[in-house]
Short mmCIF file of C-alpha atoms and ligand atoms in Angstrom, two decimals:
data_model
loop_
_atom_site.label_atom_id
_atom_site.label_comp_id
_atom_site.label_asym_id
_atom_site.label_seq_id
_atom_site.Cartn_x
_atom_site.Cartn_y
_atom_site.Cartn_z
CA MET J 1 0.06 -0.02 -0.10
CA ASP J 2 1.35 3.47 -0.88
CA SER J 3 1.37 6.30 1.54
CA SER J 4 -1.39 8.25 -0.22
CA GLN J 5 -3.77 5.06 0.00
CA ASN J 6 -2.97 5.05 3.71
CA THR J 7 -3.80 8.69 4.18
CA ASN J 8 -7.11 8.21 2.35
CA GLN J 9 -8.13 5.38 4.49
CA LYS J 10 -7.36 7.49 7.74
CA ARG J 11 -9.62 10.42 6.33
CA VAL J 12 -12.41 7.89 5.59
CA THR J 13 -12.20 6.55 9.20
CA VAL J 14 -12.22 9.86 10.70
CA ILE J 15 -15.18 11.04 8.66
CA GLU J 16 -17.03 7.74 9.62
CA LYS J 17 -16.36 8.44 13.31
CA ILE J 18 -17.63 12.17 13.01
CA MET J 19 -20.83 11.00 11.20
CA GLY J 20 -21.31 8.10 13.59
CA ALA J 21 -20.96 10.55 16.70
CA ASN J 22 -23.24 13.02 14.98
CA ASN J 23 -26.03 10.34 14.30
CA ARG J 24 -25.75 9.14 17.99
CA LEU J 25 -26.37 12.61 19.18
CA ALA J 26 -29.22 13.00 16.62
CA ALA J 27 -30.88 9.92 18.04
CA GLU J 28 -30.50 11.40 21.54
CA ASN J 29 -32.08 14.73 20.43
CA GLN J 30 -35.01 12.92 18.99
CA SER J 31 -35.56 10.92 22.14
CA ILE J 32 -35.52 14.33 24.10
CA LEU J 33 -38.16 15.75 21.61
CA ASP J 34 -40.29 12.52 21.93
CA ASP J 35 -40.35 12.68 25.56
CA ALA J 36 -41.30 16.24 25.49
CA GLN J 37 -44.13 15.35 22.99
CA ILE J 38 -43.07 18.15 20.72
CA PHE J 39 -43.15 17.89 16.95
CA SER J 40 -39.90 19.03 15.24
CA LEU J 41 -39.16 20.25 11.76
CA ASN J 42 -35.69 20.77 10.10
CA ILE J 43 -36.21 23.38 7.42
CA MET J 44 -33.55 23.44 4.81
CA ALA J 45 -33.08 25.40 1.59
CA SER J 46 -30.80 27.56 -0.46
CA PRO J 47 -30.15 31.06 0.63
CA GLY J 48 -33.21 33.26 0.22
CA ALA J 49 -35.56 30.42 -0.83
CA GLY J 50 -37.95 31.65 1.87
CA LYS J 51 -37.23 29.59 4.97
CA THR J 52 -37.73 32.45 7.43
CA SER J 53 -40.71 33.69 5.33
CA LEU J 54 -42.35 30.26 5.70
CA ILE J 55 -41.55 30.17 9.45
CA GLU J 56 -43.07 33.65 9.96
CA ARG J 57 -46.34 32.52 8.10
CA THR J 58 -46.46 29.45 10.02
CA ILE J 59 -46.05 31.03 13.39
CA ARG J 60 -48.59 33.94 12.49
CA ASN J 61 -51.11 31.27 11.53
CA LEU J 62 -50.72 28.73 14.39
CA ALA J 63 -49.50 30.62 17.29
CA GLY J 64 -53.15 30.99 18.42
CA GLN J 65 -53.55 27.23 18.72
CA PHE J 66 -49.99 26.00 19.54
CA SER J 67 -47.05 27.09 21.42
CA ILE J 68 -44.12 27.44 19.03
CA ALA J 69 -40.11 27.51 19.43
CA VAL J 70 -37.75 28.25 16.79
CA ILE J 71 -34.01 27.42 16.62
CA ASP J 72 -32.39 29.31 13.91
CA GLY J 73 -29.02 28.42 12.46
CA ASP J 74 -27.16 31.27 10.88
CA ILE J 75 -23.59 31.77 10.04
CA ALA J 76 -23.25 35.09 11.77
CA THR J 77 -26.41 37.12 12.45
CA SER J 78 -29.61 36.96 14.55
CA ILE J 79 -31.77 38.62 11.84
CA ASP J 80 -33.86 35.49 11.30
CA ALA J 81 -34.27 34.55 14.96
CA ASP J 82 -35.47 38.22 15.53
CA ARG J 83 -38.05 37.78 12.76
CA ALA J 84 -39.30 34.55 14.27
CA ALA J 85 -39.63 36.20 17.69
CA THR J 86 -41.43 39.24 16.31
CA ALA J 87 -43.88 36.92 14.48
CA GLY J 88 -44.73 35.41 18.05
CA ALA J 89 -42.47 32.35 18.63
CA VAL J 90 -39.76 31.86 21.35
CA ALA J 91 -36.64 31.98 19.26
CA VAL J 92 -32.94 30.75 19.94
CA GLN J 93 -30.21 31.83 17.80
CA ILE J 94 -27.37 29.38 16.86
CA ASN J 95 -24.40 31.09 15.20
CA THR J 96 -22.44 28.38 13.35
CA GLY J 97 -19.34 30.55 13.09
CA GLY J 98 -18.79 29.93 9.37
CA GLU J 99 -19.96 26.31 9.40
CA CYS J 100 -22.43 25.83 6.45
CA HIS J 101 -24.78 23.69 8.37
CA LEU J 102 -26.32 23.01 11.75
CA ASP J 103 -25.15 19.53 13.27
CA ALA J 104 -26.66 17.37 16.29
CA THR J 105 -24.39 18.99 18.84
CA MET J 106 -25.62 22.54 17.96
CA LEU J 107 -29.29 21.41 18.02
CA TYR J 108 -28.49 19.73 21.40
CA GLN J 109 -27.11 23.19 22.70
CA GLY J 110 -30.24 25.08 21.34
CA LEU J 111 -32.54 22.63 23.00
CA SER J 112 -30.97 23.10 26.35
CA GLN J 113 -31.80 26.82 26.11
CA LEU J 114 -35.46 25.98 25.82
CA GLU J 115 -38.11 24.50 28.30
CA ILE J 116 -39.10 22.28 25.40
CA SER J 117 -41.90 20.45 27.30
CA GLU J 118 -43.70 23.91 27.15
CA PHE J 119 -44.04 23.75 23.40
CA ASP J 120 -45.93 21.95 20.90
CA LEU J 121 -43.92 22.73 17.78
CA LEU J 122 -40.03 23.26 17.23
CA ILE J 123 -38.97 24.66 14.00
CA VAL J 124 -35.29 24.53 13.25
CA GLU J 125 -34.11 26.83 10.35
CA ASN J 126 -30.89 25.31 8.91
CA VAL J 127 -28.16 27.29 7.27
CA GLY J 128 -28.96 28.30 3.59
CA ASN J 129 -27.52 25.80 1.16
CA LEU J 130 -28.54 22.72 -0.66
CA VAL J 131 -25.28 20.48 0.26
CA CYS J 132 -24.00 20.43 3.76
CA PRO J 133 -27.32 20.41 5.71
CA ALA J 134 -28.32 17.18 3.84
CA ALA J 135 -25.48 15.41 5.41
CA PHE J 136 -26.00 16.11 8.96
CA GLN J 137 -28.87 14.55 10.85
CA LEU J 138 -30.16 16.73 13.75
CA GLY J 139 -32.76 14.45 15.18
CA CYS J 140 -35.89 16.47 14.21
CA HIS J 141 -38.95 14.27 13.32
CA LYS J 142 -39.29 15.53 9.73
CA SER J 143 -37.04 17.31 7.41
CA VAL J 144 -38.46 19.74 4.91
CA LEU J 145 -36.83 21.33 1.81
CA VAL J 146 -38.09 24.68 0.81
CA ALA J 147 -37.39 24.98 -3.06
CA SER J 148 -38.38 28.27 -4.90
CA ILE J 149 -39.37 29.29 -8.28
CA PRO J 150 -36.47 31.78 -9.10
CA GLU J 151 -33.74 29.00 -8.18
CA GLY J 152 -34.68 27.21 -11.40
CA ASP J 153 -36.29 23.89 -12.36
CA ASP J 154 -32.98 21.93 -12.65
CA LYS J 155 -32.26 21.98 -8.86
CA PRO J 156 -33.43 18.34 -8.17
CA TYR J 157 -31.07 17.08 -10.82
CA LYS J 158 -28.07 19.22 -9.47
CA TYR J 159 -28.64 18.61 -5.72
CA PRO J 160 -29.90 15.09 -5.55
CA ALA J 161 -28.88 14.22 -2.03
CA MET J 162 -30.98 17.06 -0.59
CA TYR J 163 -33.97 16.28 -2.67
CA HIS J 164 -33.56 12.44 -1.94
CA GLY J 165 -33.41 12.76 1.76
CA VAL J 166 -36.40 15.05 2.72
CA ASP J 167 -39.84 14.07 4.16
CA ALA J 168 -41.64 17.00 2.65
CA LEU J 169 -40.94 19.52 -0.17
CA VAL J 170 -42.36 23.15 -0.20
CA ILE J 171 -42.35 24.82 -3.59
CA ASN J 172 -42.32 28.53 -2.59
CA LYS J 173 -42.79 31.76 -4.56
CA VAL J 174 -45.30 30.29 -6.91
CA ASP J 175 -46.58 33.93 -7.30
CA LEU J 176 -43.54 34.39 -9.52
CA LEU J 177 -44.41 31.67 -12.00
CA PRO J 178 -45.89 34.03 -14.55
CA TYR J 179 -42.50 35.91 -14.67
CA VAL J 180 -39.87 33.22 -14.35
CA SER J 181 -39.08 30.50 -16.81
CA PHE J 182 -39.65 27.40 -14.62
CA ASN J 183 -40.83 24.13 -16.21
CA MET J 184 -42.85 22.51 -13.29
CA GLU J 185 -43.25 19.29 -15.34
CA TYR J 186 -39.34 19.01 -15.72
CA PHE J 187 -38.86 19.96 -11.93
CA SER J 188 -41.55 17.45 -10.63
CA ARG J 189 -40.06 14.60 -12.83
CA GLY J 190 -36.60 15.10 -11.18
CA VAL J 191 -38.17 15.14 -7.78
CA GLU J 192 -40.22 11.95 -8.54
CA ILE J 193 -37.10 10.14 -9.54
CA LEU J 194 -35.28 10.91 -6.42
CA ASN J 195 -38.03 10.96 -4.01
CA PRO J 196 -41.09 9.18 -5.16
CA GLY J 197 -44.44 10.40 -3.82
CA VAL J 198 -42.91 12.97 -1.45
CA GLN J 199 -45.37 15.20 0.16
CA THR J 200 -45.34 18.53 -1.69
CA PHE J 201 -46.79 21.98 -0.85
CA PRO J 202 -46.74 24.48 -3.76
CA LEU J 203 -47.31 27.96 -2.05
CA SER J 204 -46.60 31.53 -1.79
CA CYS J 205 -45.46 32.90 1.46
CA ARG J 206 -45.98 36.38 0.01
CA THR J 207 -49.62 36.01 -0.98
CA GLY J 208 -50.67 33.16 1.31
CA GLU J 209 -51.79 30.95 -1.71
CA GLY J 210 -51.44 27.23 -0.96
CA ILE J 211 -50.54 27.82 2.77
CA ASP J 212 -53.55 25.84 4.12
CA PRO J 213 -52.44 22.39 3.20
CA TRP J 214 -48.99 23.06 4.81
CA LEU J 215 -50.60 24.29 7.96
CA GLU J 216 -52.83 21.24 8.18
CA TRP J 217 -50.01 18.81 7.70
CA ILE J 218 -48.09 20.59 10.59
CA SER J 219 -51.17 20.54 12.76
CA ALA J 220 -51.83 16.83 12.11
CA ASN J 221 -48.32 15.97 13.05
CA ILE J 222 -48.35 18.08 16.35
CA ARG J 223 -51.58 16.44 17.33
CA GLU J 224 -49.99 12.98 16.52
CA HIS J 225 -46.90 13.86 18.66
CA LYS J 226 -49.08 15.12 21.63
CA LYS J 227 -51.20 12.06 21.23
CA LEU J 228 -54.21 14.44 20.84
CA PRO J 229 -57.37 13.27 19.01
N1 GTP F 301 -42.19 36.86 -4.46
C1 GTP F 301 -41.97 36.30 -3.41
N2 GTP F 301 -41.02 36.48 -2.54
C2 GTP F 301 -40.87 35.74 -1.48
C3 GTP F 301 -41.67 34.76 -1.11
N3 GTP F 301 -41.15 34.18 0.12
C4 GTP F 301 -40.10 34.89 0.33
N4 GTP F 301 -39.93 35.91 -0.47
C5 GTP F 301 -38.81 36.88 -0.27
O1 GTP F 301 -37.57 36.20 -0.67
C6 GTP F 301 -36.47 36.72 0.03
C7 GTP F 301 -35.77 35.79 1.01
O2 GTP F 301 -36.70 35.34 1.91
P1 GTP F 301 -36.32 34.69 3.36
O3 GTP F 301 -37.43 34.13 4.01
O4 GTP F 301 -35.41 35.61 4.10
O5 GTP F 301 -35.41 33.42 2.86
P2 GTP F 301 -34.44 32.51 3.66
O6 GTP F 301 -34.41 31.17 3.01
O7 GTP F 301 -34.80 32.43 5.14
O8 GTP F 301 -33.03 33.14 3.55
P3 GTP F 301 -31.51 32.85 4.28
O9 GTP F 301 -31.99 32.54 5.68
O10 GTP F 301 -30.74 34.10 4.04
O11 GTP F 301 -30.99 31.61 3.70
C8 GTP F 301 -37.22 38.01 0.77
O12 GTP F 301 -37.02 39.12 0.19
C9 GTP F 301 -38.71 37.55 0.87
O13 GTP F 301 -39.52 38.65 0.94
C10 GTP F 301 -42.80 34.51 -1.99
O14 GTP F 301 -43.56 33.60 -1.76
N5 GTP F 301 -42.84 35.22 -3.14
MG1 MG F 302 -33.55 32.70 6.82
#
């Protein structure tokens, strides 16, 4: 074996150890959330797709019925956590200090700043990009990808790991469809190849069009986790 092979092998072993440790802590996070009977979402998307806008809409619509906490992952600012707090949630900011994703340790630290048994819903906003967040489990019950019309219809083909791994897909900014060249049939074919039958919510955070099925899906999940009828 030459020395470069040896180095590569060590690198693979280190990466496996890091991912293994992350996955173990993610499982621990999930059991903390299960014990608290709180339904949790990991929201991922490219920068500017509308994660925070969707969180704001969700809070404004559901805060009358459910108590909501938000853990906001951002490289450097608290802008998004401030928006979630203004909308009516209890919000915790996690600055990743340059990291392009949240990991299970960061979520664990965020959870420790909340009395989570007081909440019905936890929304985690991951750092905006379509690559790194897909690789790190956090321990949330469902992962959601927010795609948006101006990003282009080829994104499922270019970022397959992200599209493959999520439990639900929001297609945001449908109000822009008349103005942007976006072939929904081509986009949906790519999604279907990677994630057949994935629950999909086309909507506009700007106009509110299509928001009701999204809110109903969340409400049903909250009731299930609270063991409510
Ligand atoms: N036209 C239109 N604009 C939208 C919609 N939803 C969000 N936006 C706009 O898109 C921009 C980005 O929205 P954000 O919610 O901040 O996006 P984000 O994904 O949280 O961005 P990062 O956290 O920076 O990655 C803002 O200017 C929003 O007003 C929508 O449905 N339609
Ligand atoms: Mg945001």
